[in-house]
Tab-separated table of C-alpha atoms in Angstrom:
chain	number	residue	atom	x	y	z
A	12	MET	CA	23.312	-30.144	-15.025
A	13	SER	CA	26.183	-32.223	-13.630
A	14	ASP	CA	28.558	-29.695	-15.222
A	15	ILE	CA	27.996	-27.212	-12.388
A	16	LYS	CA	31.012	-27.270	-10.046
A	17	ILE	CA	29.708	-26.542	-6.451
A	18	ASP	CA	32.226	-24.726	-4.304
A	19	GLN	CA	30.412	-24.656	-1.027
A	20	ILE	CA	27.364	-26.266	0.496
A	21	LEU	CA	25.042	-24.816	3.068
A	22	ASP	CA	22.500	-27.056	4.718
A	23	LEU	CA	19.628	-24.996	5.956
A	24	LYS	CA	17.041	-27.671	6.464
A	25	GLY	CA	15.020	-26.865	9.521
A	26	VAL	CA	16.164	-23.216	9.597
A	27	PRO	CA	13.099	-20.902	9.589
A	28	CYS	CA	12.708	-17.636	7.613
A	29	PRO	CA	14.279	-15.158	7.688
A	30	MET	CA	17.346	-16.717	9.363
A	31	ASN	CA	17.750	-19.040	6.298
A	32	PHE	CA	18.123	-16.074	4.036
A	33	VAL	CA	20.485	-14.173	6.454
A	34	LYS	CA	22.781	-17.254	6.604
A	35	THR	CA	22.640	-17.632	2.815
A	36	LYS	CA	23.495	-13.882	2.497
A	37	LEU	CA	26.422	-14.132	4.918
A	38	LYS	CA	27.852	-17.214	3.290
A	39	LEU	CA	27.702	-15.479	-0.173
A	40	GLU	CA	29.426	-12.510	1.312
A	41	SER	CA	32.321	-14.735	2.627
A	42	MET	CA	32.748	-16.169	-1.025
A	43	GLN	CA	34.583	-14.747	-4.059
A	44	ALA	CA	32.599	-13.430	-7.005
A	45	GLY	CA	31.844	-16.281	-9.501
A	46	LYS	CA	31.945	-19.046	-6.872
A	47	ILE	CA	28.995	-21.369	-6.645
A	48	LEU	CA	26.889	-22.084	-3.476
A	49	GLU	CA	24.462	-24.902	-3.031
A	50	VAL	CA	21.808	-24.264	-0.355
A	51	LEU	CA	19.543	-26.968	0.974
A	52	LEU	CA	16.179	-25.583	1.995
A	53	ASP	CA	12.825	-26.756	3.272
A	54	ASP	CA	9.636	-26.856	1.091
A	55	GLY	CA	7.106	-24.077	1.414
A	56	GLU	CA	8.037	-20.510	2.439
A	57	PRO	CA	11.882	-21.176	2.799
A	58	ILE	CA	12.503	-22.094	-0.833
A	59	LYS	CA	10.135	-19.415	-2.048
A	60	ASN	CA	11.536	-16.568	0.157
A	61	VAL	CA	15.194	-17.444	-0.119
A	62	THR	CA	15.021	-17.718	-3.876
A	63	ALA	CA	13.240	-14.429	-4.278
A	64	SER	CA	15.494	-12.564	-1.874
A	65	THR	CA	18.814	-14.058	-3.363
A	66	LYS	CA	17.586	-12.824	-6.768
A	67	GLU	CA	16.870	-9.395	-5.380
A	68	GLU	CA	20.409	-9.213	-4.045
A	69	GLY	CA	21.670	-9.565	-7.517
A	70	HIS	CA	23.095	-13.116	-7.517
A	71	GLU	CA	22.664	-15.461	-10.365
A	72	ILE	CA	20.457	-18.453	-9.715
A	73	LEU	CA	21.534	-21.496	-11.791
A	74	LYS	CA	19.267	-24.123	-10.658
A	75	VAL	CA	16.287	-24.759	-8.350
A	76	GLU	CA	15.370	-28.379	-7.797
A	77	GLU	CA	13.133	-30.420	-5.520
A	78	LYS	CA	14.895	-33.494	-3.897
A	79	ASN	CA	13.259	-35.849	-1.477
A	80	GLY	CA	11.153	-33.486	0.567
A	81	TYR	CA	13.587	-30.526	0.403
A	82	TRP	CA	14.996	-28.174	-2.223
A	83	ASN	CA	18.422	-27.410	-3.755
A	84	LEU	CA	19.133	-23.802	-4.622
A	85	ILE	CA	22.311	-23.245	-6.676
A	86	VAL	CA	23.610	-19.744	-6.807
A	87	ARG	CA	26.636	-18.033	-8.429
A	88	LYS	CA	27.881	-15.210	-6.406
A	89	SER	CA	27.795	-11.809	-8.153
A	90	ARG	CA	30.313	-9.081	-7.611
B	18	MET	CA	-6.924	38.504	30.049
B	19	ALA	CA	-10.512	37.954	28.812
B	20	LEU	CA	-10.781	35.003	26.456
B	21	LYS	CA	-12.282	35.641	23.036
B	22	LYS	CA	-15.805	34.009	22.790
B	23	TYR	CA	-16.134	31.930	19.646
B	24	ASN	CA	-19.579	31.747	18.030
B	25	GLU	CA	-20.882	28.731	16.095
B	26	THR	CA	-19.610	30.025	12.742
B	27	GLU	CA	-16.102	30.665	14.037
B	28	LEU	CA	-15.983	27.242	15.613
B	29	LEU	CA	-17.077	25.613	12.297
B	30	ASP	CA	-14.310	27.617	10.542
B	31	LEU	CA	-11.787	26.286	13.068
B	32	ARG	CA	-13.006	22.762	12.519
B	33	THR	CA	-12.683	22.821	8.703
B	34	GLY	CA	-9.113	24.079	9.273
B	35	GLY	CA	-8.416	20.838	11.159
B	36	VAL	CA	-8.858	22.222	14.648
B	37	LEU	CA	-11.053	19.971	16.890
B	38	LYS	CA	-12.382	20.592	20.221
B	39	GLN	CA	-11.092	18.356	22.949
B	40	ILE	CA	-13.269	17.136	25.824
B	41	GLN	CA	-11.308	19.503	28.157
B	42	LYS	CA	-12.504	23.000	28.333
B	43	ASP	CA	-10.553	25.549	26.184
B	44	TYR	CA	-8.355	22.880	24.718
B	45	PHE	CA	-8.187	21.911	20.991
B	46	ILE	CA	-6.470	19.260	18.820
B	47	LEU	CA	-4.680	20.347	15.681
B	48	ARG	CA	-5.080	17.864	12.919
B	49	THR	CA	-2.522	17.895	10.066
B	50	ARG	CA	-2.347	15.893	6.964
B	51	ILE	CA	0.606	14.070	5.322
B	52	PRO	CA	-0.420	13.048	1.754
B	53	GLY	CA	0.685	9.475	1.106
B	54	GLY	CA	2.285	9.357	4.620
B	55	HIS	CA	5.530	10.759	3.177
B	56	LEU	CA	7.127	13.156	5.621
B	57	LYS	CA	10.590	14.748	5.268
B	58	ALA	CA	12.710	14.413	8.443
B	59	GLU	CA	13.287	18.151	8.487
B	60	LYS	CA	9.460	18.709	8.636
B	61	LEU	CA	9.137	16.236	11.393
B	62	LYS	CA	11.440	18.425	13.482
B	63	LYS	CA	8.971	21.278	12.950
B	64	TYR	CA	6.175	19.071	14.328
B	65	ALA	CA	8.313	18.559	17.445
B	66	ILE	CA	8.765	22.406	17.811
B	67	LEU	CA	4.989	22.960	17.604
B	68	ALA	CA	4.233	20.102	20.091
B	69	LYS	CA	6.669	21.561	22.538
B	70	LYS	CA	5.693	25.201	22.155
B	71	TYR	CA	1.897	24.802	22.042
B	72	GLY	CA	0.974	21.299	23.160
B	73	LYS	CA	2.230	18.888	25.854
B	74	ASP	CA	5.450	17.786	24.063
B	75	TYR	CA	3.825	14.735	22.267
B	76	VAL	CA	1.825	14.006	19.147
B	77	HIS	CA	-0.778	11.504	18.196
B	78	VAL	CA	-0.202	9.601	14.910
B	79	SER	CA	-3.645	9.073	13.397
B	80	THR	CA	-4.837	6.060	11.452
B	81	ARG	CA	-5.175	8.340	8.437
B	82	GLN	CA	-1.477	9.092	8.055
B	83	GLY	CA	-1.771	12.409	9.776
B	84	ILE	CA	-0.217	13.836	12.853
B	85	GLU	CA	-2.365	15.430	15.528
B	86	ILE	CA	-1.101	17.803	18.227
B	87	PRO	CA	-3.446	17.869	21.242
B	88	TRP	CA	-3.618	20.302	24.142
B	89	ILE	CA	-3.622	23.526	22.212
B	90	HIS	CA	-5.089	26.257	24.319
B	91	ILE	CA	-7.808	28.348	22.607
B	92	LYS	CA	-5.787	31.605	23.125
B	93	ASN	CA	-2.789	30.075	21.168
B	94	ILE	CA	-4.695	28.805	18.065
B	95	ASN	CA	-4.045	31.778	15.842
B	96	SER	CA	-0.381	31.981	16.677
B	97	LEU	CA	-0.035	28.129	16.138
B	98	LEU	CA	-1.856	28.424	12.733
B	99	LYS	CA	0.733	31.059	11.696
B	100	ASP	CA	3.731	28.962	12.743
B	101	MET	CA	2.208	25.958	10.970
B	102	LYS	CA	1.982	27.909	7.773
B	103	LYS	CA	5.433	29.178	8.081
B	104	PHE	CA	6.664	25.555	8.526
B	105	GLY	CA	4.708	24.356	5.509
B	106	ILE	CA	2.726	21.903	7.576
B	107	LEU	CA	-0.653	21.013	5.954
B	108	LYS	CA	-3.923	21.224	7.736
B	109	GLY	CA	-6.129	18.227	7.922
B	110	ALA	CA	-9.863	18.074	7.495
B	111	CYS	CA	-12.831	17.456	9.787
B	112	GLY	CA	-16.577	17.916	9.215
B	113	PRO	CA	-18.360	17.273	6.010
B	114	ARG	CA	-15.340	17.254	3.577
B	115	SER	CA	-12.902	14.824	1.876
B	116	ARG	CA	-9.944	13.672	3.972
B	117	ASN	CA	-6.307	12.994	3.600
B	118	LEU	CA	-5.551	10.653	0.899
B	119	ILE	CA	-3.703	7.571	2.276
B	120	ALA	CA	-1.237	5.257	0.637
B	121	CYS	CA	1.225	2.532	1.252
B	122	PRO	CA	4.875	3.151	0.179
B	123	GLY	CA	4.391	1.068	-2.955
B	124	SER	CA	7.261	0.323	-5.241
B	125	SER	CA	9.335	3.171	-3.766
B	126	VAL	CA	10.675	0.575	-1.268
B	127	CYS	CA	8.371	-2.400	-1.125
B	128	ARG	CA	9.136	-5.534	-3.086
B	129	PHE	CA	5.398	-6.316	-3.602
B	130	GLY	CA	4.478	-2.813	-5.035
B	131	PHE	CA	3.538	-2.442	-8.740
B	132	VAL	CA	3.442	1.333	-8.543
B	133	ASP	CA	4.913	4.052	-6.353
B	134	ALA	CA	1.683	4.670	-4.440
B	135	GLU	CA	3.276	7.196	-2.006
B	136	LYS	CA	4.375	9.503	-4.855
B	137	LEU	CA	0.975	9.067	-6.612
B	138	ALA	CA	-0.859	10.070	-3.442
B	139	MET	CA	1.303	13.244	-3.010
B	140	LYS	CA	0.396	14.211	-6.551
B	141	LEU	CA	-3.318	13.569	-6.025
B	142	ASP	CA	-3.702	15.563	-2.805
B	143	LYS	CA	-4.950	18.523	-4.732
B	144	VAL	CA	-7.676	16.506	-6.387
B	145	ALA	CA	-8.770	14.489	-3.425
B	146	PHE	CA	-8.510	16.704	-0.374
B	147	GLY	CA	-10.854	19.247	1.258
B	148	LYS	CA	-13.823	18.912	-1.011
B	149	GLU	CA	-17.252	19.892	0.424
B	150	VAL	CA	-19.367	16.667	0.524
B	151	PRO	CA	-22.464	15.443	2.363
B	152	LYS	CA	-20.575	13.595	5.115
B	153	LYS	CA	-17.008	12.714	4.451
B	154	PHE	CA	-15.077	11.191	1.667
B	155	LYS	CA	-11.899	9.086	1.987
B	156	VAL	CA	-9.550	7.903	-0.721
B	157	ALA	CA	-6.779	5.253	-0.533
B	158	ILE	CA	-4.219	4.037	-2.932
B	159	THR	CA	-2.363	0.781	-2.446
B	160	GLY	CA	0.530	-0.685	-4.449
B	161	CYS	CA	-0.550	-4.311	-4.586
B	162	MET	CA	-3.114	-6.959	-3.778
B	163	ASN	CA	-2.011	-7.047	-0.149
B	164	SER	CA	-4.118	-4.008	0.459
B	165	CYS	CA	-1.983	-2.387	3.178
B	166	ALA	CA	-3.545	0.977	2.548
B	167	LYS	CA	-6.983	-0.792	2.731
B	168	PRO	CA	-8.755	0.544	-0.449
B	169	GLN	CA	-11.816	-1.475	0.348
B	170	GLU	CA	-12.397	0.489	3.548
B	171	ASN	CA	-12.480	3.853	1.869
B	172	ASP	CA	-15.188	5.614	-0.061
B	173	LEU	CA	-13.004	5.341	-3.092
B	174	GLY	CA	-10.065	2.858	-3.324
B	175	PHE	CA	-7.371	2.179	-5.968
B	176	GLN	CA	-5.345	-1.057	-5.806
B	177	ALA	CA	-2.508	-1.753	-8.123
B	178	GLN	CA	-2.402	-5.080	-9.989
B	179	GLY	CA	-0.019	-6.650	-12.533
B	180	GLU	CA	-0.566	-9.034	-15.263
B	181	PRO	CA	2.405	-11.532	-15.795
B	182	GLU	CA	3.821	-13.092	-18.850
B	183	VAL	CA	6.385	-15.839	-19.224
B	184	ASP	CA	9.395	-16.268	-21.497
B	185	LEU	CA	9.560	-20.023	-21.896
B	186	ASP	CA	13.076	-19.874	-23.360
B	187	ALA	CA	14.392	-18.385	-20.104
B	188	CYS	CA	12.560	-20.888	-17.898
B	189	ILE	CA	14.681	-23.390	-16.064
B	190	HIS	CA	11.695	-25.616	-15.109
B	191	CYS	CA	12.068	-25.217	-11.344
B	192	THR	CA	8.179	-25.187	-10.820
B	193	LEU	CA	8.317	-22.474	-8.094
B	194	CYS	CA	5.942	-20.251	-10.058
B	195	ALA	CA	3.221	-23.010	-10.035
B	196	LYS	CA	3.976	-23.544	-6.344
B	197	VAL	CA	3.323	-19.971	-5.394
B	198	CYS	CA	0.316	-19.710	-7.725
B	199	GLU	CA	-1.312	-22.637	-5.954
B	200	LYS	CA	-1.164	-20.661	-2.674
B	201	VAL	CA	-2.681	-17.363	-4.157
B	202	CYS	CA	-4.450	-17.585	-7.365
B	203	ALA	CA	-5.863	-20.983	-6.628
B	204	ARG	CA	-7.197	-19.593	-3.385
B	205	GLY	CA	-8.538	-16.430	-4.859
B	206	LYS	CA	-10.004	-17.880	-8.035
B	207	GLY	CA	-10.505	-21.550	-7.185
B	208	GLN	CA	-8.030	-22.769	-9.719
B	209	PRO	CA	-4.321	-21.940	-10.241
B	210	ALA	CA	-3.382	-19.721	-13.110
B	211	ILE	CA	-0.061	-21.493	-13.620
B	212	VAL	CA	0.226	-25.278	-14.060
B	213	MET	CA	3.117	-27.325	-15.263
B	214	ASP	CA	2.915	-29.442	-18.284
B	215	LYS	CA	4.617	-32.798	-18.516
B	216	ASP	CA	7.960	-31.196	-19.434
B	217	LYS	CA	7.754	-28.921	-16.355
B	218	LYS	CA	6.976	-25.954	-18.513
B	219	PRO	CA	4.575	-23.348	-17.125
B	220	VAL	CA	1.221	-22.950	-18.751
B	221	TYR	CA	-0.532	-19.700	-18.007
B	222	ARG	CA	-4.331	-19.387	-17.860
B	223	LYS	CA	-5.132	-15.695	-17.461
B	224	GLU	CA	-8.757	-16.255	-16.470
B	225	ASN	CA	-7.601	-17.723	-13.189
B	226	CYS	CA	-4.927	-15.053	-12.453
B	227	TYR	CA	-5.252	-12.941	-9.263
B	228	PHE	CA	-2.685	-10.480	-10.710
B	229	GLU	CA	-0.629	-10.212	-7.554
B	230	GLY	CA	2.905	-10.922	-8.865
B	231	ASP	CA	4.203	-13.749	-6.716
B	232	CYS	CA	5.272	-15.667	-9.777
B	233	VAL	CA	7.369	-12.707	-10.973
B	234	ARG	CA	8.931	-12.326	-7.592
B	235	VAL	CA	9.794	-15.983	-7.053
B	236	CYS	CA	11.051	-16.774	-10.587
B	237	PRO	CA	14.832	-17.380	-10.143
B	238	VAL	CA	15.764	-16.385	-13.678
B	239	SER	CA	13.191	-13.683	-14.327
B	240	ALA	CA	11.461	-15.668	-17.045
B	241	TRP	CA	8.208	-14.281	-15.561
B	242	LYS	CA	7.810	-10.564	-16.001
B	243	THR	CA	5.027	-8.014	-15.416
B	244	LYS	CA	3.464	-7.280	-18.718
B	245	LYS	CA	0.799	-4.755	-17.669
B	246	VAL	CA	0.059	-2.628	-14.561
B	247	GLY	CA	-3.255	-1.022	-13.763
B	248	PHE	CA	-5.710	-0.468	-10.840
B	249	LYS	CA	-8.819	-2.041	-9.334
B	250	VAL	CA	-11.317	0.544	-8.344
B	251	TYR	CA	-13.516	0.094	-5.281
B	252	ILE	CA	-16.367	2.422	-4.329
B	253	GLY	CA	-18.581	2.845	-1.266
B	254	GLY	CA	-16.215	1.455	1.397
B	255	LYS	CA	-16.412	2.613	5.033
B	256	VAL	CA	-15.827	1.462	8.553
B	257	GLY	CA	-17.577	3.351	11.381
B	258	ARG	CA	-20.512	2.117	13.291
B	259	PHE	CA	-21.873	0.250	10.232
B	260	PRO	CA	-18.872	-1.016	8.330
B	261	ARG	CA	-19.201	-1.926	4.579
B	262	PHE	CA	-16.497	-2.958	2.146
B	263	GLY	CA	-16.194	-1.161	-1.116
B	264	THR	CA	-17.401	-2.807	-4.193
B	265	GLU	CA	-15.037	-3.441	-7.107
B	266	ILE	CA	-16.269	-1.641	-10.194
B	267	ALA	CA	-13.301	-1.806	-12.572
B	268	GLU	CA	-9.951	-3.593	-13.233
B	269	PHE	CA	-6.687	-2.548	-14.886
B	270	VAL	CA	-7.670	1.074	-14.942
B	271	GLU	CA	-4.811	3.263	-16.214
B	272	GLU	CA	-3.049	5.532	-13.657
B	273	LYS	CA	-3.659	8.614	-15.785
B	274	LYS	CA	-7.438	8.126	-15.376
B	275	ILE	CA	-7.319	8.309	-11.564
B	276	PRO	CA	-7.712	12.195	-11.107
B	277	LYS	CA	-10.864	12.095	-13.257
B	278	ILE	CA	-12.235	9.140	-11.425
B	279	ILE	CA	-11.702	10.982	-8.028
B	280	GLU	CA	-13.335	14.047	-9.319
B	281	LYS	CA	-16.333	12.213	-10.783
B	282	SER	CA	-16.867	10.143	-7.710
B	283	VAL	CA	-17.051	13.247	-5.457
B	284	GLU	CA	-19.418	14.741	-7.917
B	285	TYR	CA	-21.619	11.694	-7.966
B	286	TYR	CA	-21.516	11.425	-4.251
B	287	LYS	CA	-22.763	14.900	-3.863
B	288	GLU	CA	-25.445	14.290	-6.406
B	289	ILE	CA	-27.008	11.129	-4.764
B	290	ALA	CA	-26.299	11.355	-1.074
B	291	ASN	CA	-28.463	13.015	1.551
B	292	LYS	CA	-26.779	15.252	4.113
B	293	GLY	CA	-24.914	13.076	6.563
B	294	GLU	CA	-24.929	9.990	4.314
B	295	ARG	CA	-21.737	8.310	3.209
B	296	PHE	CA	-21.137	7.224	-0.441
B	297	GLY	CA	-21.697	3.552	0.162
B	298	GLU	CA	-25.063	4.109	1.929
B	299	ALA	CA	-26.247	6.271	-0.872
B	300	LEU	CA	-25.068	3.612	-3.451
B	301	ASP	CA	-27.180	0.979	-1.555
B	302	ARG	CA	-30.167	2.996	-2.655
B	303	THR	CA	-29.178	4.038	-6.126
B	304	GLY	CA	-27.336	0.999	-7.355
B	305	LEU	CA	-23.979	0.385	-8.997
B	306	LYS	CA	-24.819	0.491	-12.661
B	307	LYS	CA	-25.552	4.185	-12.762
B	308	ALA	CA	-22.526	4.782	-10.569
B	309	LYS	CA	-20.226	2.962	-13.008
B	310	ASP	CA	-21.667	4.928	-15.890
B	311	LYS	CA	-21.017	8.259	-14.090
B	312	ILE	CA	-17.672	7.472	-12.657
B	313	LEU	CA	-15.699	5.457	-15.135
């Protein structure tokens, strides 16, 4: 999956729910449609909730991957 | 002005109409019902008018999704009932009859809901409300396994559930489905319903599924979808002085069967219960097997 070009990175490790989703949403709103955001999230509720909520907002999720104790969520901004 | 004297029959009539005596002399509480808890803003204004005109400018929001207006003086009851009718506000029940059917919002707004429980409750009001019964009879409908409308605490409860299925071609092998399954299905059933094989592909084992939909919600690419929706049915639940959870008697019951199940449950309750006895108490004597045969 090294062909995905990441435009922005948001490190939300240590940021609790629902602030992590709010920050993700605001970041996506500041970006142009089609641009790609990588979000770093804690294990447990954060990765579960932010993934579900980002999907519900209509963005395209390209990849969800566990790294060393945290998660990478890669999202393409929708219109 | 001399006050009208009410005899026992008239008092009973007032009670069935949702008018309850307060502890204070000459004052009554008006109990209304709001099927499914869905109340138009315009009608809410009418409640305000009544509370100002007849009560003490406040209402009590009941635990059964009704609004009660206390401090109605006995001489104003008739005129209040007229106004209430004009405004299209529905009377609640007291005494030995079935009560307001309660519901959570369900899928109308809630991300967990499998069905629009609120809309369903409004539709079922006619079937469930105001039937003469030995004690009382309460029905609840809830849109998912979170049980917000507490179907287990009602004489008859319906709880929506959903069976998931996975499209492996769409799967991106993130493993989140197995992760959420571990938290819910594994807790409810002892074993998770979703496990990952060595290629990080989900393997679904229906016998362990709790049918609550977390896998569908969390799946980033919608590879998990809800295949089938139905209702768990609980009977005999109550709270009161001697609480008792309802017993599950069926799974994945179709929505269109609900009106018949309500009717038959009320009928069976009347058949088996002594005066003053709740459904669950009567079921403790007569057993579940016969109840299932009669109701389902």
